[in-house]
mmCIF file of C-alpha atoms in Angstrom:
data_model
loop_
_atom_site.group_PDB
_atom_site.id
_atom_site.type_symbol
_atom_site.label_atom_id
_atom_site.label_comp_id
_atom_site.label_asym_id
_atom_site.label_seq_id
_atom_site.Cartn_x
_atom_site.Cartn_y
_atom_site.Cartn_z
ATOM 1 C CA MET A 1 -6.626 -19.546 -5.837
ATOM 2 C CA HIS A 2 -8.072 -15.942 -5.605
ATOM 3 C CA LYS A 3 -10.749 -15.347 -7.992
ATOM 4 C CA ILE A 4 -10.019 -11.435 -7.826
ATOM 5 C CA THR A 5 -6.020 -10.136 -8.730
ATOM 6 C CA PRO A 6 -5.097 -6.286 -8.339
ATOM 7 C CA CYS A 7 -3.033 -5.637 -11.559
ATOM 8 C CA LEU A 8 -0.840 -2.584 -11.038
ATOM 9 C CA TRP A 9 0.372 -0.983 -14.091
ATOM 10 C CA PHE A 10 3.930 0.465 -13.895
ATOM 11 C CA ASP A 11 6.016 2.378 -16.899
ATOM 12 C CA ASP A 12 9.681 0.480 -16.666
ATOM 13 C CA ARG A 13 10.345 0.569 -12.629
ATOM 14 C CA ILE A 14 8.320 -2.708 -12.515
ATOM 15 C CA GLU A 15 11.356 -4.768 -10.931
ATOM 16 C CA GLU A 16 12.463 -2.140 -8.401
ATOM 17 C CA ALA A 17 8.807 -1.770 -7.174
ATOM 18 C CA VAL A 18 7.966 -5.318 -6.892
ATOM 19 C CA ASN A 19 11.349 -5.660 -4.915
ATOM 20 C CA PHE A 20 10.583 -2.972 -2.690
ATOM 21 C CA TYR A 21 7.053 -3.977 -1.911
ATOM 22 C CA VAL A 22 8.373 -7.469 -1.309
ATOM 23 C CA SER A 23 11.169 -6.252 0.968
ATOM 24 C CA VAL A 24 8.341 -3.722 2.918
ATOM 25 C CA PHE A 25 6.039 -7.189 3.784
ATOM 26 C CA ARG A 26 7.634 -9.831 5.844
ATOM 27 C CA ASP A 27 5.886 -12.237 4.040
ATOM 28 C CA GLY A 28 5.849 -10.806 0.510
ATOM 29 C CA ARG A 29 7.230 -12.819 -2.339
ATOM 30 C CA ILE A 30 7.725 -13.203 -6.231
ATOM 31 C CA HIS A 31 5.961 -15.681 -7.822
ATOM 32 C CA ASP A 32 6.920 -15.454 -11.341
ATOM 33 C CA VAL A 33 8.376 -13.027 -13.721
ATOM 34 C CA SER A 34 7.826 -13.064 -17.635
ATOM 35 C CA ARG A 35 9.500 -11.064 -20.513
ATOM 36 C CA TYR A 36 9.059 -9.539 -23.898
ATOM 37 C CA GLY A 37 10.034 -11.199 -26.957
ATOM 38 C CA GLU A 38 11.144 -10.301 -29.896
ATOM 39 C CA GLY A 39 9.280 -8.082 -31.799
ATOM 40 C CA ALA A 40 7.461 -6.416 -28.829
ATOM 41 C CA PRO A 41 6.936 -3.036 -28.078
ATOM 42 C CA ARG A 42 9.636 -3.138 -25.565
ATOM 43 C CA PRO A 43 12.980 -4.346 -26.191
ATOM 44 C CA ALA A 44 13.276 -8.155 -25.813
ATOM 45 C CA GLY A 45 13.884 -9.318 -22.285
ATOM 46 C CA THR A 46 12.623 -6.274 -20.734
ATOM 47 C CA VAL A 47 10.052 -7.721 -18.063
ATOM 48 C CA LEU A 48 6.124 -7.853 -19.301
ATOM 49 C CA THR A 49 4.949 -9.088 -16.264
ATOM 50 C CA MET A 50 5.605 -10.369 -12.500
ATOM 51 C CA ARG A 51 3.061 -12.078 -10.365
ATOM 52 C CA PHE A 52 3.818 -11.432 -6.507
ATOM 53 C CA GLU A 53 2.325 -11.749 -3.006
ATOM 54 C CA LEU A 54 2.006 -9.457 0.011
ATOM 55 C CA ALA A 55 0.458 -10.549 3.204
ATOM 56 C CA GLY A 56 -1.435 -13.523 1.230
ATOM 57 C CA GLN A 57 -2.859 -10.978 -1.368
ATOM 58 C CA PRO A 58 -1.623 -11.891 -5.006
ATOM 59 C CA PHE A 59 -0.722 -8.981 -7.322
ATOM 60 C CA GLN A 60 0.086 -8.831 -10.844
ATOM 61 C CA ALA A 61 2.752 -5.826 -12.204
ATOM 62 C CA LEU A 62 2.216 -5.169 -15.734
ATOM 63 C CA ASN A 63 5.134 -3.144 -17.526
ATOM 64 C CA GLY A 64 2.804 -1.107 -20.001
ATOM 65 C CA GLY A 65 4.487 2.287 -20.247
ATOM 66 C CA PRO A 66 3.536 5.800 -19.160
ATOM 67 C CA GLN A 67 0.018 5.983 -20.542
ATOM 68 C CA PHE A 68 -1.898 5.226 -17.048
ATOM 69 C CA PRO A 69 -0.493 6.705 -13.966
ATOM 70 C CA PHE A 70 -1.544 5.608 -10.616
ATOM 71 C CA THR A 71 -4.122 7.950 -9.050
ATOM 72 C CA GLU A 72 -5.481 8.117 -5.187
ATOM 73 C CA ALA A 73 -9.110 6.722 -6.824
ATOM 74 C CA VAL A 74 -7.140 3.148 -6.029
ATOM 75 C CA SER A 75 -5.219 2.519 -2.921
ATOM 76 C CA PHE A 76 -4.680 -0.489 -0.776
ATOM 77 C CA SER A 77 -5.598 -0.502 2.889
ATOM 78 C CA ILE A 78 -2.982 -2.233 5.573
ATOM 79 C CA ASP A 79 -4.737 -3.410 8.632
ATOM 80 C CA CYS A 80 -2.165 -2.983 11.206
ATOM 81 C CA GLU A 81 -2.291 -5.024 14.484
ATOM 82 C CA ASP A 82 -0.711 -2.145 16.433
ATOM 83 C CA GLN A 83 1.753 0.794 16.697
ATOM 84 C CA ALA A 84 4.605 -1.003 15.887
ATOM 85 C CA GLU A 85 3.268 -2.340 12.727
ATOM 86 C CA VAL A 86 1.863 1.340 11.611
ATOM 87 C CA ASP A 87 4.980 2.464 11.996
ATOM 88 C CA HIS A 88 6.760 0.332 10.335
ATOM 89 C CA TYR A 89 4.496 0.523 6.967
ATOM 90 C CA TRP A 90 4.305 4.072 7.056
ATOM 91 C CA GLU A 91 8.608 4.363 7.368
ATOM 92 C CA HIS A 92 9.207 2.090 4.724
ATOM 93 C CA LEU A 93 6.190 3.253 2.416
ATOM 94 C CA THR A 94 7.320 6.751 2.633
ATOM 95 C CA SER A 95 10.766 6.078 2.585
ATOM 96 C CA GLY A 96 12.827 7.197 -0.659
ATOM 97 C CA GLY A 97 10.527 9.614 -2.220
ATOM 98 C CA GLY A 98 6.985 8.454 -0.677
ATOM 99 C CA GLU A 99 4.537 11.458 0.089
ATOM 100 C CA GLU A 100 2.368 11.676 3.341
ATOM 101 C CA SER A 101 -1.453 12.698 3.256
ATOM 102 C CA MET A 102 -3.985 13.088 6.054
ATOM 103 C CA CYS A 103 -5.887 10.246 7.913
ATOM 104 C CA GLY A 104 -3.383 7.796 7.556
ATOM 105 C CA TRP A 105 -2.938 7.665 4.069
ATOM 106 C CA LEU A 106 0.383 7.960 1.904
ATOM 107 C CA LYS A 107 1.359 7.539 -1.630
ATOM 108 C CA ASP A 108 4.731 5.458 -2.047
ATOM 109 C CA ARG A 109 7.793 6.545 -4.501
ATOM 110 C CA TYR A 110 6.139 4.760 -7.086
ATOM 111 C CA GLY A 111 2.199 6.869 -6.884
ATOM 112 C CA LEU A 112 0.706 3.983 -5.609
ATOM 113 C CA SER A 113 -1.586 4.868 -2.714
ATOM 114 C CA TRP A 114 -1.545 2.995 0.436
ATOM 115 C CA GLN A 115 -3.967 3.429 4.016
ATOM 116 C CA VAL A 116 -1.904 2.245 6.907
ATOM 117 C CA VAL A 117 -4.747 1.680 9.539
ATOM 118 C CA PRO A 118 -4.499 0.616 13.246
ATOM 119 C CA ARG A 119 -7.201 -2.333 13.752
ATOM 120 C CA ALA A 120 -8.015 -0.318 17.125
ATOM 121 C CA LEU A 121 -9.375 2.761 14.543
ATOM 122 C CA PRO A 122 -12.651 1.039 13.524
ATOM 123 C CA LEU A 123 -13.169 0.121 17.118
ATOM 124 C CA LEU A 124 -12.998 3.535 18.782
ATOM 125 C CA LEU A 125 -15.272 4.897 15.613
ATOM 126 C CA ASN A 126 -17.873 2.587 16.152
ATOM 127 C CA GLY A 127 -17.447 2.224 19.770
ATOM 128 C CA SER A 128 -20.461 2.651 22.511
ATOM 129 C CA ASP A 129 -19.655 6.193 23.420
ATOM 130 C CA LYS A 130 -20.706 8.228 20.322
ATOM 131 C CA ALA A 131 -18.855 11.622 21.862
ATOM 132 C CA GLY A 132 -15.660 9.371 22.468
ATOM 133 C CA ALA A 133 -15.909 8.220 18.706
ATOM 134 C CA ALA A 134 -16.731 11.989 17.023
ATOM 135 C CA ARG A 135 -13.499 13.044 19.571
ATOM 136 C CA ALA A 136 -11.674 10.139 18.060
ATOM 137 C CA MET A 137 -12.704 10.919 14.516
ATOM 138 C CA GLN A 138 -11.577 14.599 15.028
ATOM 139 C CA ALA A 139 -8.237 13.483 16.311
ATOM 140 C CA MET A 140 -7.577 11.182 13.218
ATOM 141 C CA LEU A 141 -9.017 13.871 10.723
ATOM 142 C CA GLN A 142 -5.779 15.914 12.245
ATOM 143 C CA MET A 143 -3.132 13.110 11.898
ATOM 144 C CA ARG A 144 -1.108 12.153 8.858
ATOM 145 C CA LYS A 145 0.463 8.770 10.204
ATOM 146 C CA LEU A 146 -2.232 7.458 12.758
ATOM 147 C CA VAL A 147 -1.172 7.443 16.454
ATOM 148 C CA VAL A 148 -3.148 4.754 18.097
ATOM 149 C CA ALA A 149 -2.206 6.291 21.739
ATOM 150 C CA GLU A 150 -3.646 9.789 20.674
ATOM 151 C CA LEU A 151 -6.805 8.231 19.253
ATOM 152 C CA GLU A 152 -7.467 6.745 22.429
ATOM 153 C CA ALA A 153 -6.796 9.445 24.427
ATOM 154 C CA ALA A 154 -9.071 11.320 22.532
ATOM 155 C CA TYR A 155 -11.711 8.796 22.603
ATOM 156 C CA ALA A 156 -11.501 8.657 26.450
ATOM 157 C CA GLY A 157 -11.648 12.050 26.471
#
């Protein structure tokens, strides 16, 4: 059992969002769903919470209302083995109204921020060739979706 579980606050689109996330992550799964009962602030039977898992990380989703939307102050970073994995997450998470940002950041259609990061990036930015690392950093700063081949080419000079 994990000691810390992120809780994502949604406004009515909780089932749609959780089903989307579970479909994007190949090993995603829903553990349980609780619903509002009679006399609750939402109609009886409406989803209250969902517990789910993405890439081994547990999450809880709460159908709490419009008071607290997502901001870029919190994001989830996806460690991607290679470019194919970067492409997979980037394409799926930006689909249906998601927004690309800079340096591998994006917002999905629900407003949640993600960082889609190839495993090669920290190796290049912390490489022994400091000038190469600086070139890789400059290349990254110009990208939206991170492209491993272009980062490696910048590092190599």
